[in-house]
Structure formats: C-alpha cells, structure tokens
XYZ file of C-alpha atoms in Angstrom:
747
model
C 166.777 172.611 266.312
C 168.843 175.800 266.302
C 170.815 174.582 263.271
C 167.586 173.882 261.385
C 166.321 177.392 262.211
C 169.391 179.074 260.732
C 169.239 176.785 257.715
C 165.615 177.825 257.062
C 166.498 181.470 257.650
C 169.330 181.221 255.100
C 166.849 179.883 252.539
C 164.247 182.541 253.307
C 166.516 185.587 253.442
C 166.766 186.062 249.650
C 162.961 185.833 249.388
C 162.436 188.239 252.273
C 164.962 190.645 250.790
C 163.233 190.511 247.425
C 159.835 191.113 249.009
C 161.149 194.050 251.041
C 162.695 195.662 247.978
C 159.795 194.933 245.595
C 158.919 198.044 243.676
C 155.506 199.651 243.459
C 154.191 202.756 241.779
C 154.127 205.891 243.935
C 152.978 209.421 243.220
C 155.501 211.922 244.558
C 154.169 215.362 245.435
C 156.867 218.008 245.069
C 157.184 221.545 246.451
C 157.617 223.129 243.040
C 158.189 226.593 244.491
C 161.534 225.405 245.921
C 162.848 224.030 242.605
C 166.561 225.021 242.241
C 167.158 227.512 239.426
C 169.732 225.231 237.794
C 166.894 223.076 236.452
C 165.288 224.405 233.281
C 162.112 222.359 233.688
C 160.199 220.534 236.392
C 160.898 217.301 234.533
C 164.649 217.862 234.817
C 164.295 218.418 238.547
C 162.123 215.351 239.031
C 164.580 213.210 237.058
C 167.519 214.494 239.082
C 165.681 213.848 242.380
C 165.014 210.298 241.289
C 168.523 209.648 239.956
C 169.921 210.652 243.341
C 168.277 207.609 244.931
C 167.951 205.172 242.026
C 170.206 203.896 239.259
C 167.209 202.563 237.362
C 166.642 204.826 234.358
C 163.141 203.400 233.877
C 161.888 204.350 237.358
C 160.253 207.606 236.249
C 156.828 206.812 234.794
C 155.232 210.253 234.441
C 156.274 213.863 234.969
C 153.133 215.891 235.590
C 153.064 219.411 234.213
C 149.730 221.066 235.006
C 147.332 218.848 236.933
C 149.816 217.975 239.669
C 153.158 219.167 240.998
C 155.180 216.006 240.949
C 155.798 212.706 239.257
C 154.931 209.019 239.317
C 157.741 206.527 239.747
C 158.470 202.879 240.427
C 160.072 202.819 243.881
C 161.168 200.343 246.516
C 160.452 200.984 250.233
C 163.929 202.360 250.898
C 163.612 204.889 248.071
C 160.168 205.898 249.323
C 161.542 206.679 252.773
C 164.449 208.601 251.272
C 162.061 210.828 249.298
C 159.805 211.349 252.307
C 162.788 212.726 254.233
C 163.511 215.282 251.497
C 162.642 218.916 252.248
C 161.448 219.398 248.671
C 158.851 216.611 248.864
C 155.318 217.218 250.137
C 154.336 213.572 250.233
C 154.822 210.154 248.665
C 151.653 208.144 248.088
C 151.166 204.624 246.828
C 149.232 204.505 243.573
C 145.473 204.196 244.110
C 143.101 202.084 242.049
C 139.900 203.877 241.111
C 136.922 202.015 239.721
C 134.705 202.803 236.782
C 131.274 203.855 237.965
C 129.712 201.054 236.001
C 126.098 200.657 236.986
C 125.452 198.816 233.745
C 122.835 201.328 232.676
C 122.878 203.016 229.260
C 121.587 206.537 229.410
C 121.208 209.715 227.499
C 119.680 213.082 228.118
C 116.140 213.203 226.704
C 115.708 216.835 225.792
C 112.307 218.342 225.141
C 111.071 217.996 221.569
C 109.953 221.608 221.294
C 113.040 223.743 221.771
C 112.177 226.700 219.587
C 114.216 229.749 220.560
C 116.055 229.479 223.854
C 115.960 232.958 225.267
C 117.922 234.562 222.443
C 119.843 231.427 221.430
C 118.352 229.567 218.468
C 119.440 226.001 217.726
C 121.437 226.965 214.638
C 123.480 229.516 216.587
C 124.125 227.016 219.373
C 125.154 224.333 216.880
C 127.639 226.705 215.288
C 129.042 227.808 218.632
C 129.327 224.242 219.920
C 131.693 223.345 217.069
C 134.372 225.046 219.149
C 133.619 223.133 222.360
C 135.950 220.202 223.054
C 134.903 217.451 225.477
C 137.671 215.367 227.031
C 136.531 211.937 228.229
C 138.752 209.966 230.640
C 137.579 206.399 230.419
C 138.334 203.061 228.721
C 139.245 204.566 225.359
C 137.291 204.819 222.129
C 136.156 202.760 219.147
C 136.755 205.288 216.347
C 134.844 203.338 213.677
C 131.540 204.092 215.398
C 129.105 206.100 213.281
C 128.821 208.378 216.292
C 132.102 209.987 215.222
C 131.039 210.851 211.693
C 132.486 214.286 210.882
C 130.246 215.079 207.939
C 129.753 218.860 207.626
C 132.007 219.530 210.618
C 134.194 222.610 210.137
C 137.963 222.537 210.608
C 139.361 221.702 214.037
C 139.866 224.805 216.228
C 143.428 226.088 215.800
C 143.869 226.272 219.581
C 143.679 222.464 219.821
C 147.018 220.961 220.846
C 145.981 217.322 221.140
C 146.645 214.411 218.851
C 145.675 210.865 218.015
C 148.321 208.346 219.053
C 149.173 205.229 217.114
C 148.942 201.826 218.750
C 148.957 198.152 217.958
C 145.354 198.384 216.767
C 144.817 202.109 216.420
C 145.846 204.322 213.519
C 145.904 208.122 213.888
C 144.109 208.287 210.548
C 140.977 206.969 212.305
C 140.537 210.357 213.967
C 138.765 213.172 212.157
C 137.093 216.533 212.745
C 134.673 214.991 215.272
C 137.010 212.646 217.182
C 139.963 215.004 217.365
C 142.086 213.320 220.023
C 142.849 209.831 221.309
C 145.577 208.976 223.801
C 146.281 206.162 226.268
C 148.042 206.102 229.639
C 149.014 202.673 230.930
C 152.299 202.933 232.855
C 150.615 202.693 236.262
C 148.540 199.729 235.102
C 151.622 198.144 233.546
C 153.619 198.365 236.777
C 150.754 196.979 238.868
C 150.304 193.964 236.592
C 153.994 193.273 235.989
C 153.532 193.717 232.276
C 151.252 190.688 232.050
C 148.630 192.656 230.168
C 150.909 192.598 227.112
C 150.105 188.905 226.760
C 146.347 189.406 226.789
C 144.747 189.835 223.399
C 141.832 191.806 224.802
C 144.021 194.484 226.406
C 145.288 196.932 223.799
C 148.077 199.295 224.771
C 146.463 201.953 222.617
C 143.485 204.324 222.767
C 141.191 201.567 221.458
C 138.256 200.683 223.700
C 137.856 196.974 224.449
C 135.315 197.524 227.209
C 132.577 199.660 225.658
C 132.229 202.071 228.573
C 134.463 204.722 227.036
C 132.891 204.558 223.581
C 129.422 204.963 225.097
C 130.532 207.936 227.134
C 132.409 209.595 224.278
C 129.863 208.942 221.538
C 126.879 210.100 223.548
C 128.803 213.142 224.716
C 128.766 214.682 221.285
C 128.094 211.936 218.774
C 126.877 213.083 215.365
C 124.775 210.084 214.394
C 123.641 209.211 217.908
C 122.589 212.733 218.750
C 120.571 213.096 215.580
C 118.925 209.718 215.955
C 117.982 209.699 219.568
C 118.619 212.904 221.436
C 114.926 213.526 221.840
C 113.865 210.088 222.983
C 113.986 206.386 222.188
C 111.322 205.049 219.796
C 109.545 208.368 219.544
C 110.452 208.992 215.905
C 110.969 212.705 216.485
C 114.771 212.943 216.568
C 114.948 216.551 215.473
C 116.170 219.863 216.813
C 119.283 219.941 218.978
C 122.246 217.993 217.630
C 125.256 219.154 219.609
C 128.310 219.302 217.348
C 131.023 219.445 219.971
C 134.369 217.729 219.406
C 135.496 214.675 221.376
C 138.936 213.729 222.705
C 139.333 210.324 224.344
C 141.916 209.611 227.055
C 142.209 205.929 227.911
C 143.096 205.671 231.606
C 141.103 202.590 232.616
C 142.189 199.017 231.989
C 141.010 195.502 232.802
C 141.986 195.739 236.482
C 140.762 199.302 237.048
C 141.871 202.899 236.685
C 145.189 203.769 238.363
C 145.648 207.192 239.912
C 149.012 207.707 238.183
C 147.389 207.089 234.785
C 144.350 209.257 235.585
C 146.598 212.151 236.576
C 148.595 211.753 233.369
C 145.359 211.813 231.358
C 144.053 214.915 233.152
C 147.462 216.576 232.809
C 147.500 215.979 229.060
C 143.831 216.929 228.528
C 144.386 220.279 230.251
C 147.432 220.986 228.072
C 145.636 219.800 224.932
C 142.923 222.417 225.447
C 139.671 220.654 226.371
C 136.704 222.760 227.548
C 134.831 220.033 229.429
C 136.396 217.134 231.320
C 134.298 214.060 232.092
C 135.167 211.224 234.462
C 132.772 208.376 235.230
C 135.099 206.891 237.810
C 136.205 207.442 241.378
C 137.222 205.971 244.690
C 135.985 206.507 248.206
C 136.045 209.738 250.172
C 139.466 211.205 250.998
C 140.803 214.616 252.027
C 141.199 216.804 248.958
C 145.016 216.831 249.208
C 144.950 213.010 248.869
C 142.304 212.921 246.154
C 144.006 212.578 242.768
C 140.928 213.566 240.804
C 140.179 216.569 243.031
C 143.730 217.900 242.685
C 143.733 217.561 238.905
C 140.244 219.044 238.673
C 141.324 222.131 240.624
C 143.862 223.036 237.929
C 141.245 222.360 235.256
C 138.778 224.668 237.023
C 141.412 227.417 237.265
C 141.831 227.221 233.506
C 138.112 227.504 232.838
C 137.504 223.793 232.232
C 134.190 222.420 233.504
C 134.766 219.108 235.335
C 131.888 216.700 235.841
C 132.168 213.401 237.695
C 129.690 210.702 238.572
C 128.606 210.557 242.203
C 129.196 206.821 242.286
C 127.140 203.649 242.151
C 127.266 202.704 245.827
C 123.684 203.697 246.610
C 121.380 203.494 248.340
C 123.904 203.369 251.202
C 124.141 206.589 253.186
C 127.291 208.722 252.786
C 128.512 206.665 249.812
C 129.553 209.551 247.544
C 132.739 209.951 245.532
C 134.090 213.076 243.823
C 132.753 215.597 246.354
C 135.181 218.510 245.854
C 133.149 221.730 245.460
C 134.928 222.615 242.191
C 133.621 219.370 240.659
C 130.059 218.841 239.386
C 128.937 215.708 241.244
C 126.181 213.928 239.339
C 123.720 211.316 240.585
C 121.345 209.239 238.468
C 117.586 209.189 237.922
C 115.077 207.447 235.674
C 113.344 208.654 232.511
C 109.668 208.726 231.568
C 109.797 205.680 229.328
C 109.713 201.981 230.008
C 110.233 198.672 228.255
C 107.740 196.241 229.803
C 108.214 192.494 229.845
C 106.150 189.805 231.522
C 106.678 186.575 233.470
C 103.666 184.227 233.516
C 104.104 181.568 236.200
C 102.572 178.121 236.366
C 100.235 179.280 239.141
C 98.677 181.720 236.614
C 100.216 184.792 238.256
C 101.518 187.289 235.695
C 104.188 189.757 236.796
C 105.449 192.830 234.956
C 109.121 193.706 234.695
C 111.358 195.327 232.073
C 113.659 194.176 229.286
C 115.379 195.300 226.092
C 115.623 191.755 224.739
C 114.954 191.905 221.009
C 115.323 188.313 219.819
C 112.703 185.762 218.780
C 111.536 185.067 222.311
C 110.757 181.688 223.862
C 107.293 181.079 222.507
C 104.179 180.594 224.637
C 104.886 177.145 226.073
C 105.764 177.145 229.808
C 109.132 175.648 230.726
C 110.706 174.652 234.036
C 111.736 177.409 236.456
C 114.759 176.990 238.757
C 116.362 179.023 241.542
C 119.441 178.398 243.694
C 119.778 174.688 242.967
C 123.585 174.662 243.024
C 125.749 173.386 245.856
C 128.355 176.166 245.884
C 126.193 178.914 247.379
C 126.554 181.357 244.460
C 124.131 179.918 241.917
C 121.373 182.243 243.132
C 123.595 185.139 241.934
C 124.367 183.415 238.601
C 128.068 184.115 238.933
C 130.375 182.602 236.276
C 130.786 178.876 236.857
C 128.051 178.713 239.498
C 125.270 177.031 237.509
C 124.947 173.294 236.917
C 124.059 172.713 233.232
C 122.262 169.502 234.189
C 119.907 171.522 236.389
C 119.271 174.594 234.217
C 119.360 173.249 230.667
C 116.176 174.121 228.804
C 114.763 176.109 231.731
C 114.205 179.676 232.928
C 116.582 180.596 235.755
C 115.834 183.069 238.558
C 118.978 185.131 239.306
C 119.361 187.539 242.217
C 120.620 190.984 241.230
C 123.994 192.034 242.620
C 127.770 191.413 242.625
C 128.285 190.786 238.901
C 126.856 192.660 235.908
C 123.238 192.046 235.029
C 124.037 191.223 231.415
C 126.766 188.838 232.559
C 124.187 186.901 234.560
C 122.217 186.348 231.364
C 125.363 185.217 229.591
C 126.069 182.737 232.411
C 122.549 181.297 232.148
C 122.856 181.116 228.358
C 126.247 179.372 228.524
C 124.847 176.820 230.971
C 122.007 175.883 228.634
C 119.219 177.961 230.162
C 116.721 179.466 227.728
C 115.472 182.388 229.821
C 116.159 184.426 232.957
C 114.184 186.325 235.576
C 116.514 188.886 237.147
C 115.070 189.551 240.602
C 116.022 192.540 242.754
C 117.021 192.163 246.374
C 116.667 194.739 249.161
C 119.737 196.643 247.902
C 118.051 197.602 244.614
C 114.472 197.795 245.879
C 111.921 198.470 243.164
C 114.327 200.056 240.675
C 114.041 198.365 237.283
C 116.804 198.540 234.686
C 116.192 197.212 231.186
C 119.079 195.417 229.465
C 119.710 193.896 226.046
C 120.304 190.303 227.093
C 121.611 187.406 225.014
C 118.525 185.372 225.894
C 114.893 186.149 226.833
C 115.097 187.889 230.214
C 112.838 189.953 232.485
C 114.015 192.187 235.345
C 111.621 192.514 238.294
C 111.615 194.491 241.575
C 112.236 193.093 245.040
C 108.572 192.546 245.980
C 107.786 190.640 242.790
C 111.135 188.872 243.067
C 110.250 187.611 246.533
C 106.910 186.273 245.258
C 108.631 184.449 242.399
C 111.321 183.032 244.694
C 108.640 181.807 247.111
C 106.743 180.185 244.218
C 109.825 178.295 243.008
C 110.582 177.046 246.513
C 107.028 175.948 247.297
C 105.809 174.465 243.995
C 106.995 170.935 243.177
C 106.967 171.672 239.444
C 107.394 175.447 238.915
C 107.154 176.797 235.357
C 107.298 180.149 233.588
C 106.973 181.716 230.166
C 108.431 185.134 229.329
C 107.051 187.707 226.870
C 107.958 191.248 225.811
C 105.905 194.417 225.331
C 107.979 196.949 223.379
C 108.202 200.605 224.422
C 105.873 202.657 226.612
C 106.303 206.426 226.926
C 105.117 208.899 229.583
C 105.676 206.492 232.469
C 104.592 207.901 235.828
C 106.101 208.752 238.208
C 109.358 209.901 236.659
C 112.046 210.819 237.223
C 112.852 208.706 240.268
C 116.255 208.677 242.010
C 118.025 205.463 240.964
C 118.729 203.024 243.785
C 122.363 202.597 242.712
C 123.066 206.341 242.742
C 125.446 207.220 245.611
C 124.013 209.320 248.456
C 125.072 212.077 250.804
C 125.901 213.398 253.249
C 129.357 214.554 252.237
C 131.883 213.011 254.643
C 134.843 215.099 253.472
C 133.184 218.495 253.990
C 129.748 218.133 255.627
C 129.066 221.867 255.023
C 128.993 221.288 251.237
C 125.819 219.568 250.035
C 126.454 216.729 247.580
C 125.485 215.355 245.093
C 124.911 218.527 243.100
C 122.166 217.235 240.794
C 120.794 214.095 239.196
C 120.290 213.381 235.511
C 118.860 210.577 233.377
C 120.606 207.355 234.264
C 118.338 204.370 233.619
C 116.708 202.595 230.662
C 117.524 204.298 227.389
C 118.286 203.449 223.799
C 118.205 199.938 222.384
C 119.810 201.472 219.300
C 123.141 201.494 221.075
C 123.487 197.800 220.307
C 124.303 198.681 216.687
C 127.556 200.279 217.808
C 128.952 197.863 220.375
C 126.838 194.730 220.385
C 123.937 193.574 222.538
C 125.843 193.225 225.808
C 127.137 196.793 225.408
C 123.900 198.044 226.927
C 125.178 197.035 230.322
C 127.651 199.881 230.283
C 127.014 202.997 232.276
C 127.329 206.378 230.552
C 126.040 208.385 233.475
C 128.129 211.432 232.658
C 126.701 211.795 229.173
C 123.991 214.346 229.795
C 126.337 216.671 231.614
C 128.835 216.638 228.802
C 126.039 217.743 226.515
C 124.587 220.320 228.864
C 127.918 221.839 229.834
C 128.986 221.964 226.179
C 125.706 223.664 225.366
C 126.197 226.214 228.151
C 129.820 226.759 227.113
C 128.621 227.439 223.581
C 125.855 229.794 224.683
C 127.952 231.571 227.350
C 131.660 231.237 226.477
C 132.574 233.833 229.110
C 130.975 231.911 232.010
C 133.239 230.280 234.593
C 132.869 226.572 235.457
C 131.198 227.575 238.741
C 128.675 229.759 236.890
C 127.791 226.837 234.606
C 127.418 224.569 237.628
C 125.212 227.140 239.355
C 122.962 227.417 236.288
C 122.494 223.638 236.220
C 121.810 223.469 239.964
C 119.499 226.428 240.581
C 117.211 225.602 237.639
C 116.904 221.885 238.472
C 113.445 220.583 239.324
C 112.395 218.598 242.390
C 108.940 217.341 241.362
C 108.139 214.464 239.025
C 105.646 214.285 236.170
C 102.785 213.627 238.608
C 103.556 216.943 240.393
C 104.761 214.944 243.402
C 108.165 215.461 245.071
C 110.870 213.226 243.598
C 110.838 209.668 244.909
C 113.612 207.209 245.703
C 113.603 203.916 243.780
C 115.291 202.090 246.658
C 112.256 202.249 248.925
C 109.592 204.285 247.155
C 109.591 207.102 249.724
C 110.274 210.749 248.887
C 113.875 211.480 248.003
C 115.942 214.134 249.794
C 118.745 216.460 248.654
C 121.188 213.807 249.916
C 119.860 211.691 247.047
C 118.986 214.223 244.333
C 121.018 217.293 245.330
C 119.430 220.395 243.834
C 117.133 218.209 241.724
C 116.953 216.870 238.194
C 118.565 219.025 235.504
C 116.306 221.091 233.259
C 118.018 221.585 229.868
C 115.948 224.562 228.797
C 116.018 226.565 232.004
C 119.747 226.050 232.595
C 120.562 228.198 229.549
C 118.927 231.195 231.190
C 119.141 230.922 234.999
C 118.688 234.638 235.737
C 121.216 234.646 238.586
C 124.320 232.569 239.308
C 126.497 231.849 242.332
C 130.004 232.433 240.961
C 133.156 231.290 242.788
C 136.688 232.532 242.132
C 139.912 230.591 242.677
C 140.692 232.866 245.641
C 137.388 231.899 247.238
C 138.208 228.209 246.799
C 141.549 228.953 248.455
C 139.788 230.588 251.433
C 137.574 227.492 251.587
C 140.577 225.142 251.667
C 142.259 227.252 254.340
C 139.112 226.919 256.478
C 139.558 223.126 256.563
C 142.576 223.436 258.882
C 144.910 221.852 256.348
C 148.594 222.698 256.689
C 149.946 225.266 254.214
C 151.793 222.466 252.416
C 148.569 220.531 251.945
C 146.724 223.579 250.634
C 149.620 224.210 248.242
C 149.367 220.611 247.070
C 145.892 221.381 245.719
C 146.231 225.024 244.658
C 149.821 224.712 243.316
C 150.726 228.313 244.160
C 153.821 229.543 246.005
C 153.620 231.932 248.958
C 150.221 230.786 250.247
C 149.641 232.180 253.738
C 145.943 231.473 254.380
C 145.634 235.064 255.594
C 142.078 234.921 254.296
C 139.997 231.968 255.326
C 136.370 231.318 256.095
C 135.301 230.824 259.683
C 133.214 227.927 258.391
C 133.677 225.973 255.108
C 129.951 226.509 254.460
C 130.694 230.195 253.756
C 131.824 229.241 250.261
C 129.522 230.897 247.703
C 127.942 227.551 246.836
C 124.524 227.244 245.116
C 123.232 224.957 247.890
C 123.418 224.914 251.699
C 124.405 222.254 254.209
C 123.907 223.514 257.748
C 125.647 221.540 260.493
C 124.711 223.004 263.882
C 126.996 220.804 265.988
C 127.329 222.566 269.331
C 125.939 225.839 267.922
C 122.358 226.978 267.724
C 122.999 229.737 265.172
C 124.635 229.383 261.734
C 124.931 232.405 259.459
C 126.049 232.465 255.825
C 126.446 235.246 253.268
C 126.022 234.513 249.568
C 126.601 236.636 246.468
C 124.443 236.456 243.348
C 125.487 237.693 239.892
C 122.840 238.913 237.459
C 123.164 237.089 234.119
C 119.590 237.864 233.100
C 118.044 241.165 232.120
C 119.057 244.599 233.346
C 116.698 246.159 235.891
C 115.729 242.792 237.410
C 114.082 242.468 240.821
C 113.991 239.230 242.855
C 112.018 238.368 246.003
C 113.058 235.622 248.411
C 111.069 232.745 249.905
C 112.586 230.379 252.477
C 111.223 227.115 253.845
C 112.489 224.634 256.386
C 111.574 222.410 259.333
C 109.577 223.812 262.239
C 112.516 223.512 264.637
C 114.692 225.885 262.576
C 114.078 229.597 262.113
C 115.307 231.009 258.773
C 115.845 234.745 258.241
C 117.087 236.210 254.938
C 118.282 239.826 254.665
C 117.563 241.634 252.464
C 114.391 239.968 251.242
C 114.540 241.812 247.925
C 117.426 242.120 245.452
C 117.308 244.905 242.830
C 119.814 244.513 239.990
C 120.352 247.592 237.842
C 122.539 246.035 235.160
C 123.766 242.726 233.765
C 126.809 241.433 235.617
C 125.965 243.274 238.830
C 126.669 241.361 242.055
C 124.542 241.616 245.206
C 124.866 239.886 248.576
C 122.369 238.472 251.023
C 122.770 236.911 254.451
C 120.774 233.981 255.743
C 120.604 233.107 259.438
C 119.559 229.667 260.648
C 118.506 229.337 264.301
C 117.874 225.938 265.842
C 115.267 225.720 268.578
C 116.385 224.590 272.009
C 116.230 220.829 272.282
C 116.282 220.261 268.524
C 119.744 218.706 268.786
C 118.310 215.908 270.914
C 116.305 214.742 267.927
C 119.637 214.057 266.106
C 118.045 213.731 262.710
C 118.379 215.369 259.329
C 115.904 217.858 257.885
C 115.669 219.782 254.628
C 114.439 223.092 253.236
C 115.074 225.613 250.453
C 115.752 229.249 249.576
C 114.257 230.575 246.335
C 114.918 233.944 244.698
C 112.281 234.551 242.048
C 110.618 236.995 239.702
C 108.191 236.549 236.807
C 110.880 235.038 234.563
C 113.136 233.006 236.867
C 113.267 230.849 239.971
C 116.739 230.520 241.474
C 116.411 227.675 243.962
C 118.896 226.396 246.556
C 118.258 223.279 248.651
C 119.200 223.232 252.349
C 120.221 220.199 254.410
C 120.194 220.468 258.214
C 122.124 218.253 260.627
C 122.625 218.609 264.365
C 125.689 216.420 264.735
C 129.009 216.374 262.887
C 128.667 213.773 260.166
C-alpha cells in the first residue's frame, strides 16, 4: 500500500508542480515616489523589478503611465509573493474580469424638438465648439464602415490629438477619418487568460474591429454624424432637425468574447488619457470594491484630475437593492429609464383574450391564422428559458413558443426558437423584470409582455388542451404615459462602498429606441445596450458650451437640473413593481438636456477635496496614494465624515448619532447679482435646518457656503427604514435641486 502511494505521488508531482507554478496575469501597484534615480522612466524601473524575479522576457504585459502607477505582468505564485515582500510595491492583485453592462436595450437621448437659443448658446455655435470635443469609448471596438462615422464637412482634427488608428488583421488605419479619429485594441490580459486560444477563433479579431456590436452602438450614438441627424430628436417622428453634435470619436477595444479584463481596461484608460480625450465612457463594471482595489475608479481619478469627464453605467443588476457598480464620487454613475414612445404588438390567444406587448419585429409577420402555442415542454428544465439547445424541434416546429425572460439575451431566445423551427415567440417577464417592456428586433415574429400578462399566458398554455396564438404588430406610438419610468434592470442603491455618497447620480433614456439601428449592424444588433450614449452627448455638449468647467461642475449641472416627475406630473415610477421610484433608483432624477446647459449654480469639487474625502475613509496612506498617485500625502486634512464632500446630493446615515451636519459650497455660473432662496423637505421624523436661507451672489464665479443640519427624532432609529427628501435653491430662472436619502443604520 505504501509503495503504491509513493508511486502515485511520483506520477502526480510533475502535475502538482506545474499547477503550482502556473502563471496568471497580475496588476502590480508600485510606489512610484520611491523609484531609484538611476531609472530614466517608470517603464525601465518596472522592467528591472520584473527581471530581478523572472527570466521570462515576455512577462511584462503593460507598463501604465498615467492611469495607474504600476504594471501588468504574467506571474507565477512564487513571483507574486516575492513582489509582495518588496518595499517598493503597494500591492499585487490578480487580474479582474469586468462585464459589459449589456441589458440588450438600444437607446439614445431624445432631445426636445424645439431647441431655439439655449441661454446664449445657439445650435450653430455649439456645433462649431463641439468639433473640438473628443469622446473616448472603452468597449468592444468599432465598425469603421458605419455611416455614423461619415466625416463630411468635419474640420481638421484638433492639433492637440495624440491618438492614432492601429492596423490589425481586419482593420486598416485608412478606415479612420476626421470623425473616427482613433482606434486601438488592448488584448494582452485577455490573451493570457485564454492561453492564446482566441487566435484560432475567426470571430475574435486582435484589432480595433468590433465583432460584438456593443462598441459600435456606443461609439456611433455618442457622436455619430448620420445617426445624430437622422434620429436625435426621436424615432419615427420625421423631425430629425436641430442639434447634431459633431464631436470626434476614439474607440478603445478592451472587451473580448470572455469579458473585459482589468489589465486591458487600465491600458485603454491609460492610453486614452495620454491621447487627449475630453470625455471617457465605459459601459462596463464589476461589483462594489474599495476604491484602491477598483481599477476603473483609480484610472478615472487621473482622468478627472486632467479635466476629463468620466461617465459609467450603474449596472444592469436591478431591481436588486445595493447592486450598483462604478460608485466613485468622481465618476458620473448613470442608471436607465424609459422614453415616451412605444412599439405595440399583440398576442391573440385561442380563448379570445388579446394581450398587448411590444416588439420591433419588421418582417412579414405570421398571418392571421392561429397556430399551436407551447411552453416548457422540454425534459432538461431549461426550455422555459429558451436557452441554446434547450428546445425540442419536434415539439416547437411550426408553433409559437412562450419563453421566460432572463439568463440569456432576449434576441438570442428568438434565435433559439427560430433555429428549432418555431415560427413565433412570446417573451414573458418574470418577477425580476416586472412590468418593464423592452422592444427588440427579432429574427421571427415576437411579442414581449410583462409579468402579469405572462402569468396569464403561461396559465392558459398549461390549462388548455389545445392552446393557440396569433401575433400581430402595431407600429410606433408616441407620447406614451407615464414616462420616463426607471428601468427594472437598472442597478439600485444604496452605495455599499461609501454609504454617505448617494448613487446612482442620474438616469437617462435606456429602453426602446431606434429600429433604424438595424441598418448598421443587423437585426439582432438591437439587443445591445448603449446606455452611456446620452451622457456622451450631454457631456460633450456641456464641454463645448463651457470649456472651462471642471468634470465635477458638468456632473453637478446634469444632476441639479434633472427632473423627478413624469409626463403625467406624477413622481417617477419604478418599472419593476409600478410603485414610486426613490433616489436609490433614479438618483437626482432624469437628465434635462436644455436645463443642464444653464444650471445657475454648481457644486464644484477640487482634487484636494477628493483627497480629503479619501482620507476620511480611514484608508492607509499607501492606499490613498494608490488612487491619488501623489508623493508626500499626509492626510493632514480630512473630513470628519465622507458625506462632507461638496457633492450635489446628500446621503445621511445617522447610525448611532441623532444629528448630522454638512456644509456645501455653491458657485454662481449664472447671472451676476443673483439671489437664491432655499426650500427643504423630508420625512416627519427628521428636522432639516438650512443656514443661511438666502444666498446673494454679486458676480459670476462667486462661491458661497451654506450649512444644513439634520436632526433625527428620538425613536426614529427603531423604525430602521429609509426615507427621502430634497433641498432646492431657486430663483425665477433656476431650480438647483439636491435629493436626500436618510438611513438609520450603517448600510
């Protein structure tokens, strides 16, 4: 027995040794302020540090220059431990996979048709100014042949631009122009994680070319020439006139078939900052993590310092509570809402019941003859979801299939039904999506219905011995009420990383827009989420109108002018359950394109104030330095409470205290000699006092402070629930509104 044991051990030892020494990608955070003077560059130092522990010349994947102090390398466990023991290393972290925030919903910002003059900025002036605004999109790449990147009548590229278009196996630099001015790809992290296998896959191009569709949607709608002109002001309305933002686009491909790797994202952010972008857009993210471990937050801090506006999607993990990503206060965190248009479709069942849903199907239809209706007839337990390979062609051929929403993409479900011989689909919501309806351009006749209708249809199929259905389609309906509504998939607060910072910041259009997109990337392209689009446009517009504004001033303008009532004058509702939404769902509200250009007052935040905020989180000096990237940080100035940051919204966490007091500073960006009065509202168990109650600004650019005190009544903590309120500074021209969230326990 003992002999056999040693024999087996002898066989296993080489395998165990190989497994122990297997290399993975790690991001190494360096203390750049201790770099020896003998090294001319950070790259030289990083290379030397790596060569001291590794003979492999290919170990170094990326040397980061701006977004991060450190490098990415392929390391074995022994090398990782060696680096962690080094006095010049802050930390060594295994590469993280981030996911695209793919809610499978095409979207675009529907701006008002009657712009006219925007408080001293006419559309021609803004168009001219926006020529100089460069939007960097970190995503799945770009399809440069799209008409969206037509550079007709575009002036020469700004001389400050330092980017380029890289060549690849299927991408020529000549495809770029004066509209699409940059295209790069970053795949070393992905390559290491997949062992190079992606090189054998035809669909995965090691180039800036987009094989997914997500990146092209995001980039083209950000500042697309043709798309903006055709549909900026609303699908099917025929009044595509007025604003046509002429900003430039630079695409950075950081996402691949298996996800977006932190090492590649950092490399993309690093390069975009050096290239000279003005706006940085990321529709991707992971879960919540401390800021010093959040790759995107660290890169975004450098971008913010350099005047770059960074907007990120809040995530698509709603309606679950505390499901947000990208919550750093120097990032604009954007949730999703619906628009005031709909695309009705109908399911007529054999029992004569007719249900209304939505669809963007544009084919010939299925006629008016009822056909068989099936649901969950498979034996493998996944056919109700219509996952690939789950449907039995013998069961579904020639029939309409009911598919539950969830797990895989909605459009993919239709493709699965189509491939199995089905001729139609009813996509039925479950409790997770509630009554939210998302229209898609399916490959076959398909209708999406809410949970209540879905339950009725499922019950009918189960109870009727011969269930049938016929599907029909109703075109476009405008002025749908109520709208907007907070999308069920949009991630929700509270903010788990810093409960004293209210997130998300705002919501924007995120559901049911633009069948015309199918011309660019095919019918199934409409599944792709472009949730960041409207903020690229709005931030580019604000950059053009106010080139001297900081990223925090632009964010403040978008937040304090957002609206919180729908087109029926009712408070915003939540699609997940139909009840009123809260700031944990909609943040400051839904963006208002017109008002954001002239907010009256802004809450500005300097880098030093962000530093005081970070120091208030009780991070070690090394961890603060990891984010701020400055030597000699002492944290001599720090807030007593992270909520003291000059943020445009409030999140009050009483905890063991009954009194919370914050001071805010407002900067006048409106007219000279402006006077504002305050109005505060909140729950009955909280007293709110604002001093002073009146702010008198003598000149433009003047800064004035106010202090707000929140007092919780005795016993309120026992209720252990959340409440909400607001503070509004207003005059005849402006309303500067800040939402307030109250909590009595640490979240």
